[in-house]
């Protein structure tokens, strides 16, 4: 019983629109759009863009298009690409334009594919920055996806699919790190330690190494041990250095494990019996503490 009135309302709106009675069409369609129907969300957005039955409002159009586009409406995806490409209702953003055009093109929309090709032909997506994977990652990263932020940072760090950019790499690593992603915490700690894309700051490096180390990242544990051994960014503490070198040695492999054991043994020789006993107890009682359920804690290799 409930579906018929909704269908009738949509068709009533279509008939009103076809006879240019835009006010009536909008009145029929708006409740459906508010209820989450993607097709009518697109149509309501289109009417806001064109000023049909309502005052023209590109920003409002963008809001409705986005709601429909996120549900997979191909027409809304295309219009979002267009508005981003020409800065109507939103700031001009070629990456966002390409992202939405690309989503529509992936559904077989030829106009979207042509528009995407035109962006490239105009040099607006020239070079490696125009790779489809990088554009999709940028969109997901901008929407707050920690895994996408981390992957995008990796690409900026290596120049894979985007121009190599240390500052952008540091930015995206930090975004992911702040959400609790352990490998990103280790990577941003490295950058603060080395002044890579950020101002060199040992104290900030220690902060991020510690968060990653507590989650189980062995390289972060080793580097935190180095900071405690040398008093860089933190007061020198050979007991803490011993703990972190020992814990790291349990997870690292091959030459990296050998290096951690050598560092541990070097510090061990500096400890009093009481300090050594305390350090051994800290090692025995240590357990990884993930910051978020399911957060990856494996040692990152790059």
CSV table of C-alpha atoms in Angstrom, one decimal:
chain,number,residue,atom,x,y,z
A,1,UNK,CA,0.0,0.0,0.0
A,2,UNK,CA,2.8,2.4,0.9
A,3,UNK,CA,4.7,2.1,-2.4
A,4,UNK,CA,1.8,3.2,-4.6
A,5,UNK,CA,1.5,6.8,-3.3
A,6,UNK,CA,5.3,7.2,-3.5
A,7,UNK,CA,5.2,6.0,-7.1
A,8,UNK,CA,2.2,8.2,-7.9
A,9,UNK,CA,4.0,11.2,-6.2
A,10,UNK,CA,7.0,10.7,-8.4
A,11,UNK,CA,5.0,10.4,-11.6
A,12,UNK,CA,2.9,13.4,-10.6
A,13,UNK,CA,6.1,15.3,-10.2
A,14,UNK,CA,7.3,14.1,-13.6
A,15,UNK,CA,4.1,15.2,-15.3
A,16,UNK,CA,4.3,18.6,-13.6
A,17,UNK,CA,7.9,19.0,-14.6
A,18,UNK,CA,7.1,18.1,-18.2
A,19,UNK,CA,4.5,20.8,-18.4
A,20,UNK,CA,7.0,23.3,-16.8
A,21,UNK,CA,5.0,23.5,-13.6
A,22,UNK,CA,8.2,23.4,-11.6
A,23,UNK,CA,6.7,24.5,-8.3
A,24,UNK,CA,4.4,21.6,-8.3
A,25,UNK,CA,7.1,19.2,-9.4
A,26,UNK,CA,9.4,20.3,-6.6
A,27,UNK,CA,6.5,19.9,-4.1
A,28,UNK,CA,6.0,16.3,-5.2
A,29,UNK,CA,9.6,15.4,-5.3
A,30,UNK,CA,11.1,17.0,-2.2
A,31,UNK,CA,9.5,14.6,0.3
A,32,UNK,CA,10.9,11.6,-1.7
A,33,UNK,CA,14.3,13.2,-1.7
A,34,UNK,CA,14.2,13.9,2.0
A,35,UNK,CA,13.3,10.2,2.5
A,36,UNK,CA,16.5,9.1,0.8
A,37,UNK,CA,15.5,8.4,-2.8
A,38,UNK,CA,18.6,9.0,-4.9
A,39,UNK,CA,16.8,9.6,-8.2
A,40,UNK,CA,14.6,12.4,-6.7
A,41,UNK,CA,17.6,13.8,-4.8
A,42,UNK,CA,19.3,14.3,-8.1
A,43,UNK,CA,16.2,15.9,-9.6
A,44,UNK,CA,15.8,18.3,-6.6
A,45,UNK,CA,19.5,19.2,-6.9
A,46,UNK,CA,19.0,19.8,-10.6
A,47,UNK,CA,16.1,22.2,-9.9
A,48,UNK,CA,18.2,24.1,-7.4
A,49,UNK,CA,21.0,24.3,-9.9
A,50,UNK,CA,18.7,25.6,-12.7
A,51,UNK,CA,16.4,27.7,-10.5
A,52,UNK,CA,13.3,25.7,-11.4
A,53,UNK,CA,10.5,26.2,-8.9
A,54,UNK,CA,13.1,27.5,-6.3
A,55,UNK,CA,15.7,30.3,-6.4
A,56,UNK,CA,18.9,29.2,-8.2
A,57,UNK,CA,21.4,27.9,-5.6
A,58,UNK,CA,24.4,26.0,-6.8
A,59,UNK,CA,25.6,25.2,-3.3
A,60,UNK,CA,22.3,23.6,-2.4
A,61,UNK,CA,22.4,21.7,-5.7
A,62,UNK,CA,25.8,20.4,-4.7
A,63,UNK,CA,24.5,19.2,-1.4
A,64,UNK,CA,21.6,17.2,-3.0
A,65,UNK,CA,23.9,15.9,-5.8
A,66,UNK,CA,26.3,14.6,-3.2
A,67,UNK,CA,23.6,12.7,-1.3
A,68,UNK,CA,22.5,11.1,-4.5
A,69,UNK,CA,26.0,10.5,-5.8
A,70,UNK,CA,27.1,8.7,-2.7
A,71,UNK,CA,24.2,6.3,-3.3
A,72,UNK,CA,25.6,5.6,-6.8
A,73,UNK,CA,23.4,7.9,-8.9
A,74,UNK,CA,25.4,8.3,-12.1
A,75,UNK,CA,23.7,11.5,-13.1
A,76,UNK,CA,24.5,13.2,-9.8
A,77,UNK,CA,28.1,12.0,-10.0
A,78,UNK,CA,28.4,13.6,-13.4
A,79,UNK,CA,26.9,16.9,-12.3
A,80,UNK,CA,29.2,17.0,-9.2
A,81,UNK,CA,32.2,16.5,-11.5
A,82,UNK,CA,31.0,19.4,-13.7
A,83,UNK,CA,30.4,21.7,-10.7
A,84,UNK,CA,33.8,21.0,-9.2
A,85,UNK,CA,35.5,21.4,-12.6
A,86,UNK,CA,34.0,24.9,-13.1
A,87,UNK,CA,33.8,26.0,-9.4
A,88,UNK,CA,30.0,26.4,-9.3
A,89,UNK,CA,28.6,26.0,-5.8
A,90,UNK,CA,32.0,24.8,-4.6
A,91,UNK,CA,35.6,25.8,-5.0
A,92,UNK,CA,37.1,24.7,-8.3
A,93,UNK,CA,38.9,21.4,-7.6
A,94,UNK,CA,40.2,19.3,-10.5
A,95,UNK,CA,40.9,16.3,-8.4
A,96,UNK,CA,37.4,16.2,-7.0
A,97,UNK,CA,36.0,16.8,-10.5
A,98,UNK,CA,38.1,13.9,-11.9
A,99,UNK,CA,37.0,11.7,-9.0
A,100,UNK,CA,33.3,12.2,-9.6
A,101,UNK,CA,33.6,12.1,-13.4
A,102,UNK,CA,35.6,8.9,-12.9
A,103,UNK,CA,32.9,7.3,-10.8
A,104,UNK,CA,30.3,8.1,-13.4
A,105,UNK,CA,32.5,6.9,-16.2
A,106,UNK,CA,33.0,3.6,-14.4
A,107,UNK,CA,29.3,3.1,-14.6
A,108,UNK,CA,29.4,3.5,-18.4
A,109,UNK,CA,28.6,7.2,-18.6
A,110,UNK,CA,30.2,8.4,-21.9
A,111,UNK,CA,29.8,12.1,-21.2
A,112,UNK,CA,31.7,11.6,-17.9
A,113,UNK,CA,34.5,9.8,-19.7
A,114,UNK,CA,34.7,12.6,-22.3
A,115,UNK,CA,34.8,15.2,-19.6
A,116,UNK,CA,37.6,13.3,-17.8
A,117,UNK,CA,39.5,13.1,-21.0
A,118,UNK,CA,39.0,16.8,-21.6
A,119,UNK,CA,40.5,17.6,-18.2
A,120,UNK,CA,43.6,15.6,-19.1
A,121,UNK,CA,43.8,17.2,-22.5
A,122,UNK,CA,43.7,20.7,-21.0
A,123,UNK,CA,46.6,19.7,-18.7
A,124,UNK,CA,44.6,20.0,-15.6
A,125,UNK,CA,45.4,16.4,-14.7
A,126,UNK,CA,48.8,16.2,-16.5
A,127,UNK,CA,51.5,13.9,-15.5
A,128,UNK,CA,51.5,11.3,-12.7
A,129,UNK,CA,49.1,13.3,-10.6
A,130,UNK,CA,46.3,12.3,-12.9
A,131,UNK,CA,46.4,8.5,-12.2
A,132,UNK,CA,43.0,7.1,-11.4
A,133,UNK,CA,44.2,5.3,-8.3
A,134,UNK,CA,45.7,8.5,-6.8
A,135,UNK,CA,42.6,10.4,-7.5
A,136,UNK,CA,40.4,7.8,-5.8
A,137,UNK,CA,42.8,7.7,-2.8
A,138,UNK,CA,42.7,11.5,-2.6
A,139,UNK,CA,38.9,11.5,-2.5
A,140,UNK,CA,38.8,8.8,0.2
A,141,UNK,CA,41.5,10.5,2.2
A,142,UNK,CA,39.7,13.8,2.1
A,143,UNK,CA,36.6,12.1,3.5
A,144,UNK,CA,38.6,11.0,6.5
A,145,UNK,CA,39.6,7.4,5.6
A,146,UNK,CA,42.7,6.6,7.7
A,147,UNK,CA,43.8,3.7,5.5
A,148,UNK,CA,43.4,5.9,2.3
A,149,UNK,CA,45.3,8.7,4.1
A,150,UNK,CA,48.2,6.4,4.8
A,151,UNK,CA,48.3,5.0,1.3
A,152,UNK,CA,48.2,8.5,-0.2
A,153,UNK,CA,51.1,9.5,2.1
A,154,UNK,CA,53.1,6.5,0.9
A,155,UNK,CA,52.6,7.7,-2.7
A,156,UNK,CA,53.6,11.2,-2.0
A,157,UNK,CA,56.7,9.9,-0.2
A,158,UNK,CA,57.7,7.7,-3.1
A,159,UNK,CA,56.3,9.7,-6.1
A,160,UNK,CA,54.1,6.7,-7.1
A,161,UNK,CA,51.1,8.0,-9.0
A,162,UNK,CA,51.6,11.6,-7.7
A,163,UNK,CA,54.4,14.1,-7.8
A,164,UNK,CA,56.9,13.3,-4.9
A,165,UNK,CA,56.1,15.8,-2.1
A,166,UNK,CA,57.6,15.4,1.4
A,167,UNK,CA,55.2,18.0,2.9
A,168,UNK,CA,52.1,16.3,1.5
A,169,UNK,CA,53.4,12.9,2.6
A,170,UNK,CA,53.9,14.2,6.2
A,171,UNK,CA,50.5,15.9,6.1
A,172,UNK,CA,48.6,12.7,5.2
A,173,UNK,CA,50.7,10.5,7.5
A,174,UNK,CA,49.8,12.8,10.4
A,175,UNK,CA,46.1,12.8,9.4
A,176,UNK,CA,46.1,9.0,9.6
A,177,UNK,CA,48.3,8.9,12.7
A,178,UNK,CA,45.9,11.1,14.6
A,179,UNK,CA,43.2,8.5,13.9
A,180,UNK,CA,45.2,5.9,15.6
A,181,UNK,CA,46.8,4.1,12.6
A,182,UNK,CA,50.0,2.7,14.0
A,183,UNK,CA,52.1,2.5,10.8
A,184,UNK,CA,51.3,6.1,10.1
A,185,UNK,CA,52.3,7.1,13.7
A,186,UNK,CA,55.7,5.4,13.1
A,187,UNK,CA,56.1,7.2,9.7
A,188,UNK,CA,55.3,10.7,11.0
A,189,UNK,CA,57.6,10.0,13.9
A,190,UNK,CA,60.4,9.3,11.4
A,191,UNK,CA,59.7,12.6,9.6
A,192,UNK,CA,59.8,14.7,12.8
A,193,UNK,CA,63.1,12.9,13.7
A,194,UNK,CA,64.6,13.7,10.3
A,195,UNK,CA,63.0,17.0,9.4
A,196,UNK,CA,61.4,15.4,6.3
A,197,UNK,CA,58.5,17.5,5.2
A,198,UNK,CA,58.1,19.0,8.7
A,199,UNK,CA,60.3,21.0,11.1
A,200,UNK,CA,62.7,18.7,12.9
A,201,UNK,CA,61.4,18.1,16.4
A,202,UNK,CA,62.7,15.2,18.5
A,203,UNK,CA,60.1,15.6,21.2
A,204,UNK,CA,57.3,15.3,18.5
A,205,UNK,CA,59.1,12.3,17.1
A,206,UNK,CA,59.2,10.7,20.5
A,207,UNK,CA,55.4,11.3,21.0
A,208,UNK,CA,54.6,9.5,17.7
A,209,UNK,CA,57.1,6.7,18.2
A,210,UNK,CA,55.6,6.0,21.6
A,211,UNK,CA,52.1,5.8,20.3
A,212,UNK,CA,53.2,3.4,17.5
A,213,UNK,CA,55.5,1.5,19.9
A,214,UNK,CA,52.7,0.9,22.4
A,215,UNK,CA,50.6,-0.5,19.5
A,216,UNK,CA,53.3,-3.0,18.6
A,217,UNK,CA,55.3,-1.4,15.7
A,218,UNK,CA,58.8,-2.9,16.2
A,219,UNK,CA,60.7,-0.2,14.3
A,220,UNK,CA,59.0,2.5,16.5
A,221,UNK,CA,60.0,0.5,19.6
A,222,UNK,CA,63.6,0.4,18.4
A,223,UNK,CA,63.7,4.1,17.5
A,224,UNK,CA,62.1,5.0,20.9
A,225,UNK,CA,64.9,3.0,22.5
A,226,UNK,CA,67.4,5.1,20.6
A,227,UNK,CA,65.9,8.3,21.8
A,228,UNK,CA,65.9,7.1,25.5
A,229,UNK,CA,69.5,5.9,25.0
A,230,UNK,CA,70.7,9.2,23.6
A,231,UNK,CA,68.4,11.6,25.4
A,232,UNK,CA,66.9,13.1,22.2
A,233,UNK,CA,63.4,14.6,22.7
A,234,UNK,CA,63.2,12.9,26.1
A,235,UNK,CA,65.4,12.7,29.2
A,236,UNK,CA,68.0,9.9,28.9
A,237,UNK,CA,66.7,6.8,30.6
A,238,UNK,CA,68.8,3.6,30.0
A,239,UNK,CA,66.1,1.4,31.7
A,240,UNK,CA,63.5,2.6,29.2
A,241,UNK,CA,66.0,2.2,26.4
A,242,UNK,CA,66.6,-1.4,27.5
A,243,UNK,CA,62.9,-2.2,27.6
A,244,UNK,CA,62.2,-0.9,24.1
A,245,UNK,CA,65.3,-2.5,22.5
A,246,UNK,CA,64.3,-5.8,24.1
A,247,UNK,CA,60.7,-5.6,23.0
A,248,UNK,CA,61.7,-4.7,19.5
A,249,UNK,CA,64.2,-7.6,19.3
A,250,UNK,CA,61.3,-10.0,19.9
A,251,UNK,CA,59.5,-8.9,16.8
A,252,UNK,CA,62.2,-7.9,14.3
A,253,UNK,CA,63.8,-10.4,12.0
A,254,UNK,CA,67.3,-11.1,10.6
A,255,UNK,CA,69.8,-8.3,10.7
A,256,UNK,CA,67.3,-5.9,12.2
A,257,UNK,CA,66.8,-8.2,15.1
A,258,UNK,CA,70.5,-8.5,15.5
A,259,UNK,CA,70.9,-4.7,15.6
A,260,UNK,CA,68.2,-4.5,18.3
A,261,UNK,CA,69.9,-7.2,20.4
A,262,UNK,CA,73.3,-5.5,20.1
A,263,UNK,CA,71.7,-2.2,21.2
A,264,UNK,CA,70.0,-4.0,24.1
A,265,UNK,CA,73.2,-5.6,25.2
A,266,UNK,CA,75.2,-2.4,25.0
A,267,UNK,CA,72.7,-0.6,27.3
A,268,UNK,CA,72.6,-3.7,29.6
A,269,UNK,CA,76.2,-3.2,30.3
A,270,UNK,CA,75.5,0.3,31.7
A,271,UNK,CA,72.7,-0.9,34.1
A,272,UNK,CA,73.0,-1.6,37.8
A,273,UNK,CA,71.6,-4.9,39.0
A,274,UNK,CA,68.5,-3.1,40.3
A,275,UNK,CA,68.0,-1.2,37.0
A,276,UNK,CA,68.4,-4.4,35.1
A,277,UNK,CA,65.8,-6.2,37.2
A,278,UNK,CA,63.4,-3.3,36.7
A,279,UNK,CA,64.0,-3.4,33.0
A,280,UNK,CA,63.4,-7.1,32.7
A,281,UNK,CA,60.1,-6.8,34.6
A,282,UNK,CA,59.0,-4.0,32.2
A,283,UNK,CA,59.8,-6.3,29.2
A,284,UNK,CA,57.9,-9.3,30.8
A,285,UNK,CA,54.8,-7.2,31.5
A,286,UNK,CA,54.7,-5.3,28.2
A,287,UNK,CA,51.6,-5.9,26.1
A,288,UNK,CA,50.6,-4.2,22.8
A,289,UNK,CA,47.7,-1.7,23.3
A,290,UNK,CA,45.9,-1.1,20.0
A,291,UNK,CA,44.2,2.4,19.9
A,292,UNK,CA,41.3,1.2,17.8
A,293,UNK,CA,39.6,-2.2,17.3
A,294,UNK,CA,41.2,-3.9,14.3
A,295,UNK,CA,43.9,-1.3,13.9
A,296,UNK,CA,47.0,-2.7,12.1
A,297,UNK,CA,50.1,-3.0,14.3
A,298,UNK,CA,52.4,-4.9,11.9
A,299,UNK,CA,55.8,-3.5,11.4
A,300,UNK,CA,55.6,-1.3,8.3
A,301,UNK,CA,58.4,-1.8,5.8
A,302,UNK,CA,58.3,1.6,4.2
